[in-house]
Short mmCIF file of C-alpha atoms and ligand atoms in Angstrom, two decimals:
data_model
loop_
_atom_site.label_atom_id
_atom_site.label_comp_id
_atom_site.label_asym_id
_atom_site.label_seq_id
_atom_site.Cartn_x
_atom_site.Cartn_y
_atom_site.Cartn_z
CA UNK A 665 -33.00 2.86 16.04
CA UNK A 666 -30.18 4.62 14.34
CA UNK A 667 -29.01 7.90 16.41
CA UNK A 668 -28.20 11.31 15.32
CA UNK A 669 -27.61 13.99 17.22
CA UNK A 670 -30.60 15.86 16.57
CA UNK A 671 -33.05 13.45 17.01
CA UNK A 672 -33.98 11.40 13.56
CA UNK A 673 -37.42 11.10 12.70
CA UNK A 674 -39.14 7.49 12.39
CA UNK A 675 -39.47 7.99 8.94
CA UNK A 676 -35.91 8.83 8.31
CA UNK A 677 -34.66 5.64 9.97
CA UNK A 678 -37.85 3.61 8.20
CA UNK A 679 -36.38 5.02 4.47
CA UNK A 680 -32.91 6.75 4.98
CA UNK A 681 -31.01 5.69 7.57
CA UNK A 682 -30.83 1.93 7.05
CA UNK A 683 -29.16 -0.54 4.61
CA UNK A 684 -28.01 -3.60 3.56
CA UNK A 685 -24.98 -2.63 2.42
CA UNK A 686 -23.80 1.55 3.38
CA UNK A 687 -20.81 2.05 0.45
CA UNK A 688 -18.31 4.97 1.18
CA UNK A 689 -17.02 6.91 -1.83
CA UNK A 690 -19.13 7.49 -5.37
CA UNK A 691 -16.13 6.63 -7.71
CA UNK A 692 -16.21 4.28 -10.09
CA UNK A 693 -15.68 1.48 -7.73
CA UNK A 694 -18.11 2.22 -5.61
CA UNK A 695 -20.80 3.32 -8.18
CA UNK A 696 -19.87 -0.29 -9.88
CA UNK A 697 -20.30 -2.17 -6.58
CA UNK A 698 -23.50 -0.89 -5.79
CA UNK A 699 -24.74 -1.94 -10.02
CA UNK A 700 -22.72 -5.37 -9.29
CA UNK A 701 -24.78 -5.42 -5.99
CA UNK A 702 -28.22 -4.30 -7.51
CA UNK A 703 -27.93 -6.39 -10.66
CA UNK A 704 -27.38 -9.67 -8.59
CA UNK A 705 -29.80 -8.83 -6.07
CA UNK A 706 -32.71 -6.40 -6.94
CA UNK A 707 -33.76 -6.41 -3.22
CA UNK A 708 -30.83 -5.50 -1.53
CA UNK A 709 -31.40 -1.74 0.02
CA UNK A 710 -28.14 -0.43 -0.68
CA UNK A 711 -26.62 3.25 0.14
CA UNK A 712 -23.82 5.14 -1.41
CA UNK A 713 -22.28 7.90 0.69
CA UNK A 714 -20.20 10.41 -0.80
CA UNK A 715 -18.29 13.64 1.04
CA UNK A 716 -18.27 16.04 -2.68
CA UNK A 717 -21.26 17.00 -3.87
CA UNK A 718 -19.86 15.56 -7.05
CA UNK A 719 -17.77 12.43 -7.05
CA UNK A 720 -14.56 14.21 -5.83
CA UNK A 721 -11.45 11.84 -5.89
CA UNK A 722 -9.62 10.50 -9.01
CA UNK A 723 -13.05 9.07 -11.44
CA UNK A 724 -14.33 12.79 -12.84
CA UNK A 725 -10.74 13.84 -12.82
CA UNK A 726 -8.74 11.15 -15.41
CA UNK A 727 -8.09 10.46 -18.65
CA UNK A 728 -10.01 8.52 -19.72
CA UNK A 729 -8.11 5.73 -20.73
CA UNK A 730 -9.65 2.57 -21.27
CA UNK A 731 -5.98 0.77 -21.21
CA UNK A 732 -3.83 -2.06 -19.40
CA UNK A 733 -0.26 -1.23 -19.77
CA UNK A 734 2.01 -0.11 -22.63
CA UNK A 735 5.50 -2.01 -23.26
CA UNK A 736 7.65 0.19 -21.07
CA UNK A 737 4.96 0.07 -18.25
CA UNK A 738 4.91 -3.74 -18.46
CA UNK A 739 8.37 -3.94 -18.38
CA UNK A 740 9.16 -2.26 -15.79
CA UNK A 741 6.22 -3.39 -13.80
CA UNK A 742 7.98 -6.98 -14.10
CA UNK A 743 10.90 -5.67 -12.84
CA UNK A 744 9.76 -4.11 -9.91
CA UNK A 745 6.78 -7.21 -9.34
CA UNK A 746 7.43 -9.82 -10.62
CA UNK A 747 6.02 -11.38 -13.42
CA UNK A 748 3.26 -13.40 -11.81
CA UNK A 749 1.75 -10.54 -9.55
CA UNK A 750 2.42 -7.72 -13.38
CA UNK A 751 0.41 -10.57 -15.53
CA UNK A 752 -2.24 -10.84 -12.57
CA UNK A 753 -2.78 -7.47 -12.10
CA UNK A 754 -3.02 -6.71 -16.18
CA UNK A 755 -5.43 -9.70 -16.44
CA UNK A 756 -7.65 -7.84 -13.96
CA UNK A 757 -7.38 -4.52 -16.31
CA UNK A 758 -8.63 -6.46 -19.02
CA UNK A 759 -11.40 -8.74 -17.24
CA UNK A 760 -12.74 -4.90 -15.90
CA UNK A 761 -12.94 -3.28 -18.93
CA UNK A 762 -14.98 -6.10 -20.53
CA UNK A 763 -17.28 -5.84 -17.70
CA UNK A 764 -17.46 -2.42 -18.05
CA UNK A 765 -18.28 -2.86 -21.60
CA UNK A 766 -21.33 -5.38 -20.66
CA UNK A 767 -22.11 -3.02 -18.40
CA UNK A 768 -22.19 0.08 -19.61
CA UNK A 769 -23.47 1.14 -23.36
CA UNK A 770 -20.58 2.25 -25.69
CA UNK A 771 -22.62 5.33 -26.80
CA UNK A 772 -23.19 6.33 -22.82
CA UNK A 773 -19.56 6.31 -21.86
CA UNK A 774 -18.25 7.85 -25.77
CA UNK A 775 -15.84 4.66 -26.09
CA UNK A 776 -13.97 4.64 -29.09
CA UNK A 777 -11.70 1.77 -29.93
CA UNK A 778 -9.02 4.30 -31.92
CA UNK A 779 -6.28 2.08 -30.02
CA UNK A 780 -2.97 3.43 -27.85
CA UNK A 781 0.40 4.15 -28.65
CA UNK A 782 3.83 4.17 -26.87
CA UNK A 783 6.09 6.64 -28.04
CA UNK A 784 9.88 5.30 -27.15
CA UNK A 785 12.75 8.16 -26.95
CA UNK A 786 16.55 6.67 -27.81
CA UNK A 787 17.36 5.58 -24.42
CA UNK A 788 14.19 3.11 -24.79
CA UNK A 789 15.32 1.39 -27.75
CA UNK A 790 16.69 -1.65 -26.25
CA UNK A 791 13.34 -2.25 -24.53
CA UNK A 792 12.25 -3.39 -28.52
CA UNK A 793 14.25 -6.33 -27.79
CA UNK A 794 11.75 -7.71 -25.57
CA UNK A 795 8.85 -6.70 -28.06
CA UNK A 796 8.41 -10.42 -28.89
CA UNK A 797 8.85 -12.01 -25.32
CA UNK A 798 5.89 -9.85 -24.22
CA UNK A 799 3.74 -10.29 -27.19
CA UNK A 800 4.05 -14.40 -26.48
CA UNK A 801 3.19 -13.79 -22.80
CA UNK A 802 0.08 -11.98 -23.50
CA UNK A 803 -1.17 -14.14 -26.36
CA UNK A 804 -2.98 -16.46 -23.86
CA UNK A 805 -5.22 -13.27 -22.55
CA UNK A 806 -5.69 -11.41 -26.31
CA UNK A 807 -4.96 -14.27 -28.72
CA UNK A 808 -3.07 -11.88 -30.83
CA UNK A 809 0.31 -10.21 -31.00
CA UNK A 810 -0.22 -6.64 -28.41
CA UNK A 811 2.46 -4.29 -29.96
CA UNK A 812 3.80 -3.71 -32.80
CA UNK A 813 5.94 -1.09 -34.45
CA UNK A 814 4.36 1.73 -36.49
CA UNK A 815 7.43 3.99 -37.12
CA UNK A 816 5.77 5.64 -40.30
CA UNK A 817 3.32 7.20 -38.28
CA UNK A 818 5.64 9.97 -36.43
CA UNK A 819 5.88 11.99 -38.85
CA UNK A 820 2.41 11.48 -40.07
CA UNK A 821 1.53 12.68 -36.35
CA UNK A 822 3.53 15.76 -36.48
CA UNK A 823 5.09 14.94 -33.57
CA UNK A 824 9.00 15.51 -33.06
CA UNK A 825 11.29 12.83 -34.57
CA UNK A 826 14.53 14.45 -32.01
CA UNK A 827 12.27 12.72 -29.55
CA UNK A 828 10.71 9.88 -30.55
CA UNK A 829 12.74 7.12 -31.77
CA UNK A 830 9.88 4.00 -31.95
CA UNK A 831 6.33 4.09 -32.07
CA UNK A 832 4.13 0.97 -31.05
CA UNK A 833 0.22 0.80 -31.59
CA UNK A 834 -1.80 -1.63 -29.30
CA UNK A 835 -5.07 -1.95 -31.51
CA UNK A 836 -7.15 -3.49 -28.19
CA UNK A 837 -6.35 -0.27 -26.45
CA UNK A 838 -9.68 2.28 -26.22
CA UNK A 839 -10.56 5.79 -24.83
CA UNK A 840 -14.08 7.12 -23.07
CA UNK A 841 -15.87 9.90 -22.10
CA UNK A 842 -15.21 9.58 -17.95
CA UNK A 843 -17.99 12.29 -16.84
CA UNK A 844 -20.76 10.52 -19.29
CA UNK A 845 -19.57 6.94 -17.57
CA UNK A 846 -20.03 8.17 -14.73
CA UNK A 847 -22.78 9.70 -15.02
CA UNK A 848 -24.01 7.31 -16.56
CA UNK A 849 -23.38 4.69 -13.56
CA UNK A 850 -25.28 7.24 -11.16
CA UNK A 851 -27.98 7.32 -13.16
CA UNK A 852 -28.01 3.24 -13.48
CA UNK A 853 -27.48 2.62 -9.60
CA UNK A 854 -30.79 5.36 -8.79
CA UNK A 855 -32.63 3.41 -11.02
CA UNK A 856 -31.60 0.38 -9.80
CA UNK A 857 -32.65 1.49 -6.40
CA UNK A 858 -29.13 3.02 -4.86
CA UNK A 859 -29.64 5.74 -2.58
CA UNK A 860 -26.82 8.15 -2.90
CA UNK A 861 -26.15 10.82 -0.69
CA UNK A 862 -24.06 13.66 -2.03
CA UNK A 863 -22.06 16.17 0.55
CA UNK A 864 -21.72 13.77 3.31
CA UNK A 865 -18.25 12.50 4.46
CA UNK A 866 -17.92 9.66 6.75
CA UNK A 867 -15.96 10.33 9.87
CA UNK A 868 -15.64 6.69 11.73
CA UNK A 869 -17.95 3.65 11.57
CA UNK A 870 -17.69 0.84 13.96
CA UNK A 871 -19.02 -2.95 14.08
CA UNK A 872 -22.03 -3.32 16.62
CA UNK A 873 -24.09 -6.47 17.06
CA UNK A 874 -26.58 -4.67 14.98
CA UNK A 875 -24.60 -3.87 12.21
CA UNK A 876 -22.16 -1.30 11.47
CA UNK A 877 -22.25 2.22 12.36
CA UNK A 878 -21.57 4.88 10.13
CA UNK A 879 -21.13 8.00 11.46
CA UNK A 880 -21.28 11.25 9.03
CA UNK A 881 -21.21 14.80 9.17
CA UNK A 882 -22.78 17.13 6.54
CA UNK A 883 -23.63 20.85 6.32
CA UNK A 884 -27.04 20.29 8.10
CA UNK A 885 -25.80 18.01 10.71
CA UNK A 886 -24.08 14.79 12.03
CA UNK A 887 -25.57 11.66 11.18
CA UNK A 888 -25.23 8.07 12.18
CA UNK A 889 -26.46 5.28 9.48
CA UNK A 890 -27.07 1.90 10.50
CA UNK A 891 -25.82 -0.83 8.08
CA UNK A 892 -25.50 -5.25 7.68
CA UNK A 893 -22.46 -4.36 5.85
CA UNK A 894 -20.48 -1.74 4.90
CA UNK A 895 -17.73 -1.51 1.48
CA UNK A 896 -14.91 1.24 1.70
CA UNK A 897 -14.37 2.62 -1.76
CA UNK A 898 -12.26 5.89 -0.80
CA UNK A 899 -9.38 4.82 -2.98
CA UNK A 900 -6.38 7.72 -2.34
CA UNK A 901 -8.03 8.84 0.63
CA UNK A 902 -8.57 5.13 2.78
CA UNK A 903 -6.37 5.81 5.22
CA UNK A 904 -8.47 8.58 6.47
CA UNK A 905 -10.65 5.91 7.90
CA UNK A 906 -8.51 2.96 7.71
CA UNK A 907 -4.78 4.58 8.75
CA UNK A 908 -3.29 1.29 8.69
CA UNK A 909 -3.66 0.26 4.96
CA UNK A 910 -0.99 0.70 2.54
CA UNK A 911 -1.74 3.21 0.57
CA UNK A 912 0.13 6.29 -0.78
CA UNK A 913 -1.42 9.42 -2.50
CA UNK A 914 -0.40 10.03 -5.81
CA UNK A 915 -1.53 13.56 -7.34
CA UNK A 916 -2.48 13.62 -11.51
CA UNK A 917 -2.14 17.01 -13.51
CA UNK A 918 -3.53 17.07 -16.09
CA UNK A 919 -4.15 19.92 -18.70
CA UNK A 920 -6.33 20.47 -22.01
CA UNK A 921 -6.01 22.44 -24.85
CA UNK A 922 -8.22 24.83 -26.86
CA UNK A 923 -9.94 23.07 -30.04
CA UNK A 924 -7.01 22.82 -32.76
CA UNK A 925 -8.39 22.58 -36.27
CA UNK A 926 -5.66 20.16 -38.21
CA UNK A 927 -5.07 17.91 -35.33
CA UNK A 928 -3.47 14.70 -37.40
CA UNK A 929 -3.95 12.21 -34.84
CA UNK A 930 -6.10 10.48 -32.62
CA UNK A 931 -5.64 7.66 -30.33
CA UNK A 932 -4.25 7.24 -26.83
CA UNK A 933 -0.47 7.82 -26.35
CA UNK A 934 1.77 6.70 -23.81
CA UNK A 935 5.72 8.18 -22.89
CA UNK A 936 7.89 7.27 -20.59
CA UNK A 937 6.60 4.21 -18.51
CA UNK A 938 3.31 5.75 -19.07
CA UNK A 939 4.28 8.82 -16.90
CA UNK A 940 3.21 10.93 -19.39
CA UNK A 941 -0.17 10.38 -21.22
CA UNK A 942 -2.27 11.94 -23.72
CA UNK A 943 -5.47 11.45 -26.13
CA UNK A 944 -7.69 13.60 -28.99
CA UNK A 945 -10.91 14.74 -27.29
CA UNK A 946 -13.38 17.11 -29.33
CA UNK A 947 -10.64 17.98 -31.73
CA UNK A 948 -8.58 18.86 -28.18
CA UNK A 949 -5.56 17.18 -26.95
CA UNK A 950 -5.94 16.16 -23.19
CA UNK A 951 -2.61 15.61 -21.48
CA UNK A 952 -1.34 14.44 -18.03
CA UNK A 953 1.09 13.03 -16.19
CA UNK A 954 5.16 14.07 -15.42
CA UNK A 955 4.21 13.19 -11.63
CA UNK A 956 7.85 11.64 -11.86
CA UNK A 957 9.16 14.91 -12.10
CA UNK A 958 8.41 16.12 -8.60
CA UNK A 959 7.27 12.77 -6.87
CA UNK A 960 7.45 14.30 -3.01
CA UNK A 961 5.53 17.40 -4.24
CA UNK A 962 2.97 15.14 -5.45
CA UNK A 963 2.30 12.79 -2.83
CA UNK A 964 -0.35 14.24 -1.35
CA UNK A 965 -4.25 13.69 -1.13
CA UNK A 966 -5.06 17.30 -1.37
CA UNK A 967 -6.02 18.52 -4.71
CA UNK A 968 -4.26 21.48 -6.71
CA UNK A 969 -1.55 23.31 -9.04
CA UNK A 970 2.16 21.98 -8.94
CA UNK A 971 4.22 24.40 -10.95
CA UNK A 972 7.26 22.07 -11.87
CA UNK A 973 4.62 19.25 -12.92
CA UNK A 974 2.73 21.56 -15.10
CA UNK A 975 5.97 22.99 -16.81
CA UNK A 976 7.15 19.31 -17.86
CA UNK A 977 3.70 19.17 -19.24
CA UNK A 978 4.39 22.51 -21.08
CA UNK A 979 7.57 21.41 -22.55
CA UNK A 980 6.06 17.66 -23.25
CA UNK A 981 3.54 19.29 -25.14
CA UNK A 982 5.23 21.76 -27.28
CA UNK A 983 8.54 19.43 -27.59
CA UNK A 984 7.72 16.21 -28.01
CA UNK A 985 3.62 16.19 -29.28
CA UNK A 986 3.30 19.02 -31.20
CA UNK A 987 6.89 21.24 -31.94
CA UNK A 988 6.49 24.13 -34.19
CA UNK A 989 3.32 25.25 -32.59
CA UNK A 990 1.97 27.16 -29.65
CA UNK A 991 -1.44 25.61 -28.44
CA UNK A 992 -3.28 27.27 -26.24
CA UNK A 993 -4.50 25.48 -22.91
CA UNK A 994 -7.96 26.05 -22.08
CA UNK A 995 -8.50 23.81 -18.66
CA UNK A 996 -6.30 22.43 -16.14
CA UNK A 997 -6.97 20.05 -13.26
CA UNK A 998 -5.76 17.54 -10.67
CA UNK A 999 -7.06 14.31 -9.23
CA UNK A 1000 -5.68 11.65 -6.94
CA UNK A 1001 -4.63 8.17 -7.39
CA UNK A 1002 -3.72 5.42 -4.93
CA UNK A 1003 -0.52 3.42 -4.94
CA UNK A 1004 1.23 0.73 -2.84
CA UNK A 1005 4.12 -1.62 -3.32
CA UNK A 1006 2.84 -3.05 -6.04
CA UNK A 1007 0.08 -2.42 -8.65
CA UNK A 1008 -2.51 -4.68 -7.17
CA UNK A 1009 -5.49 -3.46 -5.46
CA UNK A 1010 -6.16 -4.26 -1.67
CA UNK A 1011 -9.20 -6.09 -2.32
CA UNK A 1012 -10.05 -7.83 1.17
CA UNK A 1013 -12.53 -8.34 4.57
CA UNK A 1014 -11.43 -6.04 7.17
CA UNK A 1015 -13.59 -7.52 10.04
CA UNK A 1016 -17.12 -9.56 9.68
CA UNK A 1017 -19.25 -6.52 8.35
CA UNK A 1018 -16.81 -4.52 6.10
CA UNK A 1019 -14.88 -4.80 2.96
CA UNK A 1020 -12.79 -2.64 1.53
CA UNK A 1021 -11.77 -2.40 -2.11
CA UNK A 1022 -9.16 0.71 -2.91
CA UNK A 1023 -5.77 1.44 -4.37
CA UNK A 1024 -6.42 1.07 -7.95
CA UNK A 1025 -2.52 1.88 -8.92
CA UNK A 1026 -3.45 4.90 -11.59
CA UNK A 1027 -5.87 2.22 -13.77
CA UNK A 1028 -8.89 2.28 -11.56
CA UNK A 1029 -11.15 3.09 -15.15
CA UNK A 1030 -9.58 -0.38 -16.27
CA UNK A 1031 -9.59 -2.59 -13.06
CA UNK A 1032 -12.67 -0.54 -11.16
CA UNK A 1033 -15.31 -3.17 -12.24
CA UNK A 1034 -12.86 -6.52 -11.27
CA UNK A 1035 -12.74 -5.04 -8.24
CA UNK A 1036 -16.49 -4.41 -8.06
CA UNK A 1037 -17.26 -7.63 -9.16
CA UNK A 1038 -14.62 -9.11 -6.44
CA UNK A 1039 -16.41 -6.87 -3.43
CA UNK A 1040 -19.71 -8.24 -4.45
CA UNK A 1041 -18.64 -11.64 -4.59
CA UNK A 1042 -17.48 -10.96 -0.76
CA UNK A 1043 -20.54 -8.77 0.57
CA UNK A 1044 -23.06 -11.60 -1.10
CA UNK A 1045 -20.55 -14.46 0.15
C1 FAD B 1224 -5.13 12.61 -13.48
C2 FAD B 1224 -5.58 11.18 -13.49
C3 FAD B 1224 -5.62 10.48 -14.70
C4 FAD B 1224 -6.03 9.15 -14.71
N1 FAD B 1224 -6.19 8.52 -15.91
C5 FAD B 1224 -6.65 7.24 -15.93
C6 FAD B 1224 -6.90 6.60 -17.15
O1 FAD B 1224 -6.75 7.19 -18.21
N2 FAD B 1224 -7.29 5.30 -17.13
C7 FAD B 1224 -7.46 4.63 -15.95
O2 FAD B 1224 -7.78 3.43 -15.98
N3 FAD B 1224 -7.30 5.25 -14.77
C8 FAD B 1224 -6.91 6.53 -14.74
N4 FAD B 1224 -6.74 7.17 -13.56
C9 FAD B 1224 -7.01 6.43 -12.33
C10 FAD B 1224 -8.49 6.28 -12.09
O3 FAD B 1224 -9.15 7.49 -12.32
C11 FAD B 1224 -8.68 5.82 -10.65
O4 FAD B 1224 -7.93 4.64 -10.43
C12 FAD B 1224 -10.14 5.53 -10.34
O5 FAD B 1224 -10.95 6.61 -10.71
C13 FAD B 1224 -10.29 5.22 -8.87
O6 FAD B 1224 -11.64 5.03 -8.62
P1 FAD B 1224 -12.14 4.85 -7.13
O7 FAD B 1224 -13.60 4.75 -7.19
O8 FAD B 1224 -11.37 3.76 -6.48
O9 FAD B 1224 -11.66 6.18 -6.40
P2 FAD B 1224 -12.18 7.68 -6.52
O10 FAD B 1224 -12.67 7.99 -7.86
O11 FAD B 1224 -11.11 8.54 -5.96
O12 FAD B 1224 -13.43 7.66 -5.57
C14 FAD B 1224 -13.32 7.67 -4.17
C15 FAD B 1224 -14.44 8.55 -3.66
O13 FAD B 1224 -14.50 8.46 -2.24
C16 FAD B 1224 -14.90 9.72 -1.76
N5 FAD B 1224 -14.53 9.79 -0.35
C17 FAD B 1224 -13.27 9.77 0.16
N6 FAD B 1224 -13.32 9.80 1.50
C18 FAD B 1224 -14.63 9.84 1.85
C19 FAD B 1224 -15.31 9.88 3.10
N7 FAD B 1224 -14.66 9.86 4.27
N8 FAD B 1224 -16.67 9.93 3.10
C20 FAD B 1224 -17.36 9.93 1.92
N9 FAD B 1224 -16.75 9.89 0.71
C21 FAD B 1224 -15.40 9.84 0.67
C22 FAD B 1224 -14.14 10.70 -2.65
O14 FAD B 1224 -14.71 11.98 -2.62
C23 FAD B 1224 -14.23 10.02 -4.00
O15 FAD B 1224 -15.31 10.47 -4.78
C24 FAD B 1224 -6.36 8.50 -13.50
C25 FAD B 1224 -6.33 9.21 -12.30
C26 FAD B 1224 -5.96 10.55 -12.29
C27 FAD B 1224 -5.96 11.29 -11.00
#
């Protein structure tokens, strides 16, 4: 019988307390596991156990970016990787966001196929060089030439030719709605069966003969769940449980501006190895990034304002996007992303009942559903 301490009722353990598979953390990697789960095996009783009351890590809080590298990011990911593990890892991107698509209806997740961008200042101009090298080593995965240069258009986009020496457009790039996907994927696991329990952080767990023990604390009480297997989705915040994984905290600002009526562009844009971001929403322009500019201040799992990240933004915005004109900002916000020493998610058995599946390198929207698909494939083994 599973334990609590108050006493759990018989019906509690009966209908609550017990699963198949218990999966910790409702972002987009866990949501997908649990549809990757439900849609191979209808049967399977499978919980989802999440400490915000709302999905509170890095999936509400993005971009929205339905994207697998831009030239600069590629590059330098190569550098730093390797080619083999920088190829693998943007294969993955790719393979996730077409199972995403079959998954998920384009209307229920907004996705819009407007393509991305890469603006390139004049210190990145000899990275055009290698334009052609990396369009031949990504034919075999698109079957197409990636990037190409659209110079014409920075000017057309208002945006501040000082700054931007090159412009490339990637027309397999795309952009969705995150907090209708993921709604949307709540909505799909219920009614595939999922129970999800909202305001409920897991403390420990621990492998018994019986299964594995989840222990949880939430404003009622503590709880103990009793599971076959268990799937750690806690991305940025694994360590929590797990201390010895490597993974490092990476903080996102990101910032949003008030509707502007002749905005000239829309698309998704990348500067600076993809450090800084932005996209048209509702007639908006959502940026993020400049996390480069105070990396220590930034490494953290806790969420909230960092003034010298949210002036580069500032200054990104009204220098290099839009010069000439003062926007106002209506939101701002933060989430938090996982990274390691390289791009590739831990994706692994930890012991004979759990897997884990985190650190999704600032692309989880892209490679969330490989990595669901891959935790499946190892929880149905
Ligand atoms: C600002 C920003 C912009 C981004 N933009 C993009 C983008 O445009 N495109 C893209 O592909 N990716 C983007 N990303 C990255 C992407 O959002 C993440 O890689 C992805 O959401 C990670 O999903 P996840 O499910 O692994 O983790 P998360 O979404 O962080 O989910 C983990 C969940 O686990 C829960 N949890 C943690 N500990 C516990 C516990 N002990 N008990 C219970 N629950 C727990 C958390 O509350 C959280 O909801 C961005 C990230 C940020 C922060």
């Amino acid at each position: 019988m599973a334990e609590s301490t108050h006493q759990s009722s018989y019906w509690e353990d009966q209908s609550f307390l017990q699963s198949d598979v218990l999966i910790i953390g409702a972002g987009i990697v866990g949501l997908s596991t649990a549809a990757e789960l439900l849609e191979r095996k209808p049967d399977l009783r499978v919980t989802i156990v999440e400490r915000g009351l709302l999905p509170s890590g890095a999936s509400t809080r993005n971009a929205g970016f339905a994207c697998f590298g831009s030239l600069s990011e590629i590059l330098a990911d190569i550098d730093a990787f390797g080619e083999d593990i920088a190829l693998a890892t943007l294969q993955a991107r790719v393979t996730g966001l077409k199972r995403l698509q079959q998954r998920v209806p384009e209307t229920a997740m907004d996705y819009q196929q407007h393509g991305g961008y890469e603006l390139l200042s004049a210190a990145q101009m000899p990275l055009l060089a290698q334009l052609d090298r990396i369009n031949q080593l990504l034919m075999p995965i698109f079957q197409a030439p990636v990037f190409r240069r659209v110079e014409a258009k920075i000017n057309e986009f208002g945006f501040a030719d000082n700054r931007v020496n090159a412009l490339l457009f990637n027309p397999f790039e795309a952009q969705l709605h995150s907090g209708m996907l993921m709604r949307w994927l709540l909505k799909h696991v219920q009614s595939l069966g999922a129970l999800v329990l909202t305001g409920a952080e897991v403390q420990r767990f621990r492998a018994e003969q019986d299964g594995v023990h989840v222990e949880l604390s939430s404003q009622d009480r503590n709880w103990t769940l009793r599971s076959e297997q268990l799937a750690l989705c806690t991305n940025a915040f694994a360590r929590a449980l797990l201390p010895e994984l490597s993974v490092t905290p990476g903080r996102g600002q990101v910032l949003i501006t008030e509707p502007i009526a002749d905005l000239r562009w829309q698309g998704t844009f990348h500067a600076e190895e993809g450090y800084y971001y932005f996209r048209n929403i509702d007639q908006r322009i959502l940026l993020g990034g400049a996390r480069h500019q105070d990396f220590a201040g930034e490494t953290t799992t806790e969420f909230g304002d960092n003034p010298i990240v949210s002036q580069a933004l500032d200054t990104f915005l009204h220098q290099v996007i839009s010069p000439n004109k003062q926007l106002r900002i209506a939101q701002r916000w933060s989430g938090i992303m996982a990274f390691g020493e390289t791009k590739k998610p831990i994706v692994k058995r930890h012991d004979e009942r759990t897997v884990i599946g985190v650190r999704m390198g600032g692309m989880g929207v892209a490679i969330g559903s490989s990595v669901a698909v891959q935790l499946a494939d190892l929880l149905l083994a």
